[in-house]
């Protein structure tokens, strides 16, 4: 028998990366030497000392049972210490830190804990698809905030209609941004805090990329702004910072009441992060800065090379100051999807159509520098031959 899916699933736009993966696999089957600049998943290895920490903890029988709760006290203390060291932000590890099975898990689950059916969630467009999916699963309604180049790809809070604001309960912000690589500074976050207080809205800031920055310019945390903890939470991940996407570990920090709602949802759905992975996370968070510095150095070289090459092609984009995404205008007036189809067919390169991140992404495409320099050079070569 073939059972229909629930309405809430059918409301979802097709998950972009799965669609892309199908096309990519079809091309590989045809024997094409594909260069994948599609998904934002580091090609670099997790550092050895993190793997060693996992191995050591996995050998201890005490770590084989359900982890439960909001994370090991030691993991939460390591998060708190890292926030102090990196951002100068003080967090109480007891109730201002929650361990997550990757930040995507927490981002997807948060609305279930704080949104009632019909409540509005303010979602950036283009944006990470999980903000909208989580809203739908909670039977909320997404109001999309366009990220426009003229506003530095930051949402314009002043244009959100009053009737929408009345029903709004949650706003998603994301810096360094996926897919645009735009950066929000303290001035933007200060406005967000005022806005949230005025309209009684929870702020959820996605900060997955704060450690992937260039030219030594460190992105800020939302929580660095006075009053931020009163109105919101921040989501963080070890995935991009330490090349740990497959490990599934992240965390949420900030406002206690919001985190309690998230933890209560999780308590009824999952049983926590495998303890040895949390110990590996502790090793990562306590590592000297040289570890992330080495990773940044690799991306910096790639970014410089790719930006120079794309400029030669005459394409329009802003050189990313953080994260590993190039957000580029489709050069010839084609739709994003048609353009990416052409790039795949003629150049064997996977790029992501901008509209997959929301309607406002139409006219753009995204390329990720998660391949080595030789492959990036090959990609630039092939792109220069596009007809
Ligand atoms: C990669 C990514 C995440 C999630 O990473 P996890 O592996 O689930 O921790 C969250 N937000 C954005 C914007 C991302 O690009």
XYZ file of C-alpha atoms and ligand atoms in Angstrom:
402
model
C 0.000 0.000 0.000
C 1.059 3.558 -0.595
C 0.117 5.861 2.255
C -0.096 9.605 1.719
C 2.251 11.852 3.669
C 0.929 14.236 6.293
C -0.107 17.707 5.148
C 2.779 19.288 7.013
C 5.293 17.274 5.005
C 3.580 18.024 1.734
C 3.799 21.743 2.482
C 7.593 21.562 2.498
C 9.492 22.775 -0.527
C 11.634 19.924 -1.954
C 14.783 19.646 0.171
C 17.241 21.236 -2.146
C 20.301 19.218 -1.355
C 18.556 15.913 -1.969
C 17.415 17.091 -5.415
C 20.908 18.267 -6.238
C 22.410 15.039 -5.072
C 20.174 13.087 -7.472
C 21.332 15.182 -10.431
C 24.921 14.879 -9.355
C 24.705 11.085 -9.022
C 23.120 10.821 -12.453
C 26.042 12.783 -13.953
C 28.595 10.652 -12.102
C 26.924 7.518 -13.472
C 27.401 8.946 -16.937
C 31.108 9.126 -16.164
C 31.418 12.926 -15.757
C 34.304 14.097 -13.522
C 32.138 16.179 -11.231
C 33.475 19.043 -9.129
C 31.023 19.526 -6.304
C 30.749 23.104 -5.092
C 27.217 22.381 -3.950
C 26.819 21.384 -0.326
C 28.487 23.231 2.542
C 30.323 20.260 3.994
C 34.049 20.593 4.763
C 36.341 18.268 2.793
C 39.004 18.495 5.528
C 39.487 15.813 8.180
C 38.473 16.149 11.820
C 41.727 16.862 13.746
C 43.321 13.719 15.208
C 43.232 14.788 18.870
C 39.424 15.018 18.634
C 39.213 11.486 17.254
C 41.526 10.315 20.059
C 39.226 11.884 22.665
C 36.258 10.028 21.154
C 38.174 6.749 21.169
C 39.273 7.127 24.776
C 35.771 8.004 25.986
C 34.185 5.240 23.909
C 36.368 2.652 25.691
C 34.814 3.639 29.028
C 31.735 1.588 29.829
C 30.270 4.488 31.815
C 29.715 6.268 28.495
C 27.654 3.556 26.851
C 24.288 4.385 28.378
C 21.696 6.987 27.443
C 23.307 10.400 27.810
C 19.999 12.134 28.742
C 19.553 15.705 29.943
C 20.902 18.894 28.379
C 24.426 17.588 27.958
C 27.270 16.474 30.231
C 28.060 19.136 32.843
C 31.663 19.069 31.571
C 30.551 19.699 28.003
C 28.341 22.592 29.054
C 31.181 24.039 31.134
C 33.480 23.780 28.110
C 30.905 25.670 26.006
C 30.594 28.337 28.678
C 34.386 28.721 28.950
C 34.698 28.892 25.165
C 32.064 31.671 24.963
C 33.941 33.622 27.623
C 37.262 33.194 25.847
C 35.985 33.846 22.323
C 33.238 36.444 22.825
C 33.613 37.711 26.402
C 30.075 36.441 27.063
C 29.206 34.907 30.442
C 26.938 31.844 30.406
C 25.708 29.767 33.325
C 26.526 26.235 32.223
C 23.652 24.871 34.322
C 20.735 26.461 32.508
C 22.109 28.648 29.728
C 23.659 25.885 27.604
C 21.970 22.915 25.886
C 23.875 20.266 23.896
C 22.381 19.429 20.496
C 22.657 16.567 18.026
C 24.053 19.086 15.566
C 22.650 22.610 15.560
C 20.210 21.674 12.764
C 18.424 19.440 15.252
C 17.893 22.315 17.692
C 16.988 24.791 14.954
C 14.338 22.399 13.666
C 12.954 21.594 17.115
C 12.877 25.051 18.709
C 9.574 26.175 17.120
C 7.782 23.108 18.508
C 8.666 24.401 21.956
C 7.737 28.070 21.527
C 5.261 28.362 18.617
C 1.514 27.781 18.707
C -0.454 26.999 15.542
C -0.871 30.170 13.493
C 1.959 32.090 15.183
C 4.267 33.901 12.797
C 7.978 33.131 12.526
C 10.188 35.716 10.799
C 12.455 33.840 8.402
C 15.214 35.253 6.181
C 14.947 34.637 2.440
C 17.302 33.406 1.103
C 18.023 31.364 4.205
C 18.955 28.001 5.660
C 15.918 25.829 4.741
C 15.484 24.423 8.259
C 14.053 27.708 9.650
C 10.984 27.335 7.448
C 10.725 23.549 7.827
C 10.777 23.819 11.634
C 8.089 26.499 11.463
C 5.852 24.237 9.347
C 6.348 21.287 11.708
C 5.156 23.494 14.577
C 2.185 24.641 12.466
C 3.489 28.167 12.503
C 3.459 30.553 9.548
C 6.704 31.831 8.022
C 6.891 35.499 7.114
C 9.871 35.812 4.807
C 12.237 38.745 5.299
C 14.036 39.453 2.007
C 17.834 39.672 2.251
C 18.700 42.234 -0.385
C 22.058 43.314 -1.663
C 21.213 46.996 -1.105
C 20.829 46.240 2.627
C 24.076 44.294 2.797
C 21.963 41.112 2.754
C 20.639 41.883 6.239
C 16.884 41.816 6.912
C 15.136 45.204 7.053
C 13.122 45.046 10.272
C 11.365 48.350 9.530
C 9.388 47.006 6.582
C 7.691 44.130 8.413
C 3.958 44.947 8.425
C 2.330 45.740 11.794
C -0.257 42.944 11.528
C 2.548 40.433 10.974
C 4.433 41.777 13.993
C 1.383 41.320 16.174
C 1.403 37.594 15.489
C 5.183 37.148 15.379
C 6.748 35.060 18.151
C 10.189 34.228 16.804
C 12.775 35.786 14.474
C 15.664 33.886 12.842
C 18.886 35.713 12.104
C 22.075 34.144 10.770
C 25.568 35.591 10.658
C 28.005 34.810 9.125
C 25.265 34.052 6.650
C 24.464 30.998 4.612
C 24.033 31.418 1.641
C 25.149 35.064 1.234
C 28.246 35.085 3.509
C 27.057 38.488 4.804
C 28.145 39.571 8.274
C 26.010 41.234 10.934
C 27.770 43.575 13.331
C 26.886 44.766 16.826
C 24.884 47.663 15.386
C 22.548 45.237 13.619
C 22.177 43.001 16.672
C 21.493 46.038 18.870
C 18.566 46.868 16.576
C 17.382 43.264 16.740
C 17.380 43.333 20.558
C 15.361 46.586 20.629
C 12.958 45.196 18.043
C 12.485 41.949 19.998
C 11.831 43.804 23.250
C 9.381 46.176 21.631
C 7.354 43.448 19.928
C 7.852 40.661 22.455
C 9.581 38.333 19.989
C 12.167 35.622 20.692
C 15.430 36.011 18.779
C 17.167 32.885 17.525
C 20.549 33.658 15.992
C 22.306 30.971 13.983
C 26.045 31.394 14.454
C 27.352 28.199 12.837
C 30.134 30.024 10.955
C 31.645 32.494 13.427
C 35.003 30.683 13.406
C 35.392 30.586 9.637
C 36.499 34.124 8.970
C 39.063 35.839 6.764
C 41.729 38.520 7.055
C 41.727 38.095 10.848
C 38.379 39.895 11.231
C 36.405 38.011 13.871
C 32.609 37.954 13.559
C 30.674 38.902 16.701
C 28.155 36.886 18.702
C 24.578 38.114 19.056
C 25.025 37.635 22.805
C 27.752 40.294 22.938
C 25.040 42.954 22.691
C 23.617 44.181 26.028
C 20.175 42.705 26.710
C 20.522 39.916 24.139
C 20.187 37.150 26.693
C 16.857 38.605 27.842
C 15.336 38.105 24.413
C 17.123 35.294 22.690
C 19.324 32.335 22.077
C 22.218 31.538 19.788
C 22.833 28.277 17.943
C 26.345 27.015 17.473
C 27.959 24.047 15.916
C 31.243 22.183 15.967
C 30.514 21.014 12.399
C 32.098 23.757 10.344
C 34.583 24.993 12.958
C 36.303 21.636 13.482
C 35.320 19.661 10.344
C 32.861 17.566 12.350
C 29.704 17.615 10.231
C 29.224 13.849 10.451
C 29.632 13.720 14.219
C 26.401 15.553 15.009
C 27.201 17.891 17.843
C 26.241 21.500 18.427
C 24.726 23.619 21.164
C 22.280 26.388 21.949
C 23.022 29.107 24.512
C 21.313 32.159 25.974
C 17.846 32.771 27.370
C 16.907 30.201 30.031
C 13.188 30.033 29.368
C 13.668 29.499 25.649
C 16.318 26.853 26.237
C 14.047 25.114 28.751
C 11.330 24.864 26.073
C 13.847 23.430 23.610
C 15.201 20.986 26.209
C 11.661 19.855 27.058
C 10.940 19.099 23.392
C 14.193 17.181 23.122
C 13.552 15.306 26.351
C 10.462 13.845 24.723
C 12.055 13.082 21.366
C 15.695 12.138 21.764
C 17.960 11.040 24.556
C 20.910 13.334 24.055
C 24.308 13.304 22.382
C 26.420 10.119 22.778
C 28.764 10.917 25.674
C 32.000 10.074 23.812
C 31.016 12.606 21.144
C 30.515 15.189 23.877
C 34.008 14.379 25.215
C 35.343 14.857 21.703
C 33.492 18.178 21.654
C 35.162 19.198 24.912
C 38.578 18.420 23.400
C 37.694 20.589 20.398
C 36.417 23.525 22.463
C 39.441 23.449 24.758
C 41.942 23.243 21.903
C 44.388 26.101 21.323
C 43.365 28.694 18.728
C 46.061 27.369 16.414
C 43.716 24.499 15.478
C 41.035 26.740 13.984
C 43.730 29.109 12.718
C 45.145 26.299 10.555
C 41.707 25.540 9.151
C 41.080 29.228 8.436
C 44.404 29.482 6.629
C 43.358 26.758 4.193
C 40.020 28.440 3.443
C 41.674 31.849 3.176
C 43.952 30.596 0.388
C 41.010 29.028 -1.399
C 38.882 32.140 -1.001
C 41.609 34.392 -2.377
C 42.188 32.095 -5.343
C 38.500 31.636 -6.170
C 37.591 35.307 -5.728
C 40.406 36.354 -8.072
C 39.312 33.777 -10.666
C 35.637 34.700 -10.538
C 36.523 38.388 -10.871
C 38.367 37.579 -14.075
C 35.153 36.019 -15.389
C 33.464 39.346 -14.696
C 30.848 37.819 -12.412
C 29.128 39.904 -9.740
C 29.557 38.881 -6.104
C 30.850 40.200 -2.815
C 34.082 38.647 -1.602
C 33.076 36.637 1.478
C 34.426 37.965 4.787
C 33.430 34.744 6.565
C 31.923 31.282 5.914
C 32.803 29.349 2.769
C 30.131 30.489 0.329
C 30.257 32.610 -2.794
C 26.831 34.129 -3.522
C 26.944 35.099 -7.178
C 24.522 36.828 -9.554
C 23.532 34.622 -12.477
C 25.575 36.334 -15.223
C 23.262 35.995 -18.218
C 19.686 36.552 -17.097
C 18.825 32.839 -16.954
C 16.828 31.483 -14.024
C 18.931 30.145 -11.151
C 17.837 26.560 -11.817
C 18.485 26.713 -15.575
C 21.856 28.319 -15.002
C 22.933 25.651 -12.493
C 21.704 22.967 -14.924
C 23.905 24.490 -17.609
C 26.918 24.693 -15.285
C 26.472 21.023 -14.393
C 26.018 19.902 -17.989
C 28.693 21.992 -19.669
C 31.290 22.220 -16.904
C 30.555 19.230 -14.681
C 30.321 21.566 -11.691
C 27.636 21.352 -9.031
C 26.441 24.796 -7.917
C 23.330 25.496 -5.879
C 20.473 27.528 -7.397
C 19.706 30.512 -5.176
C 15.928 30.004 -5.224
C 16.445 26.776 -3.260
C 17.055 29.057 -0.268
C 13.832 30.986 -0.806
C 12.176 33.106 -3.480
C 14.510 36.054 -2.898
C 17.447 33.879 -3.899
C 16.203 33.732 -7.496
C 18.776 35.252 -9.833
C 21.685 34.040 -7.704
C 23.635 30.830 -7.262
C 25.932 29.591 -4.521
C 29.340 27.995 -4.791
C 31.189 26.479 -1.855
C 34.965 26.318 -1.511
C 35.017 22.869 0.067
C 37.426 21.372 -2.474
C 41.197 21.881 -2.658
C 42.959 24.606 -4.609
C 43.795 22.365 -7.560
C 40.109 21.496 -7.981
C 39.120 25.159 -7.628
C 41.576 26.044 -10.381
C 40.141 23.280 -12.550
C 36.650 24.623 -11.828
C 37.689 28.139 -12.843
C 39.218 26.759 -16.034
C 35.986 25.006 -16.930
C 33.825 28.008 -16.028
C 35.926 30.242 -18.287
C 34.895 27.992 -21.203
C 31.136 28.200 -20.615
C 29.286 29.317 -23.704
C 25.701 23.841 8.440
C 24.710 24.774 9.036
C 24.100 24.505 10.259
C 24.047 23.176 10.946
O 25.084 22.479 11.212
P 25.005 21.219 12.134
O 25.923 20.271 11.464
O 23.621 20.689 12.202
O 25.484 21.684 13.458
C 23.279 25.453 10.828
N 23.057 26.620 10.220
C 23.591 26.907 9.042
C 23.285 28.217 8.439
C 24.424 25.991 8.400
O 24.909 26.289 7.192
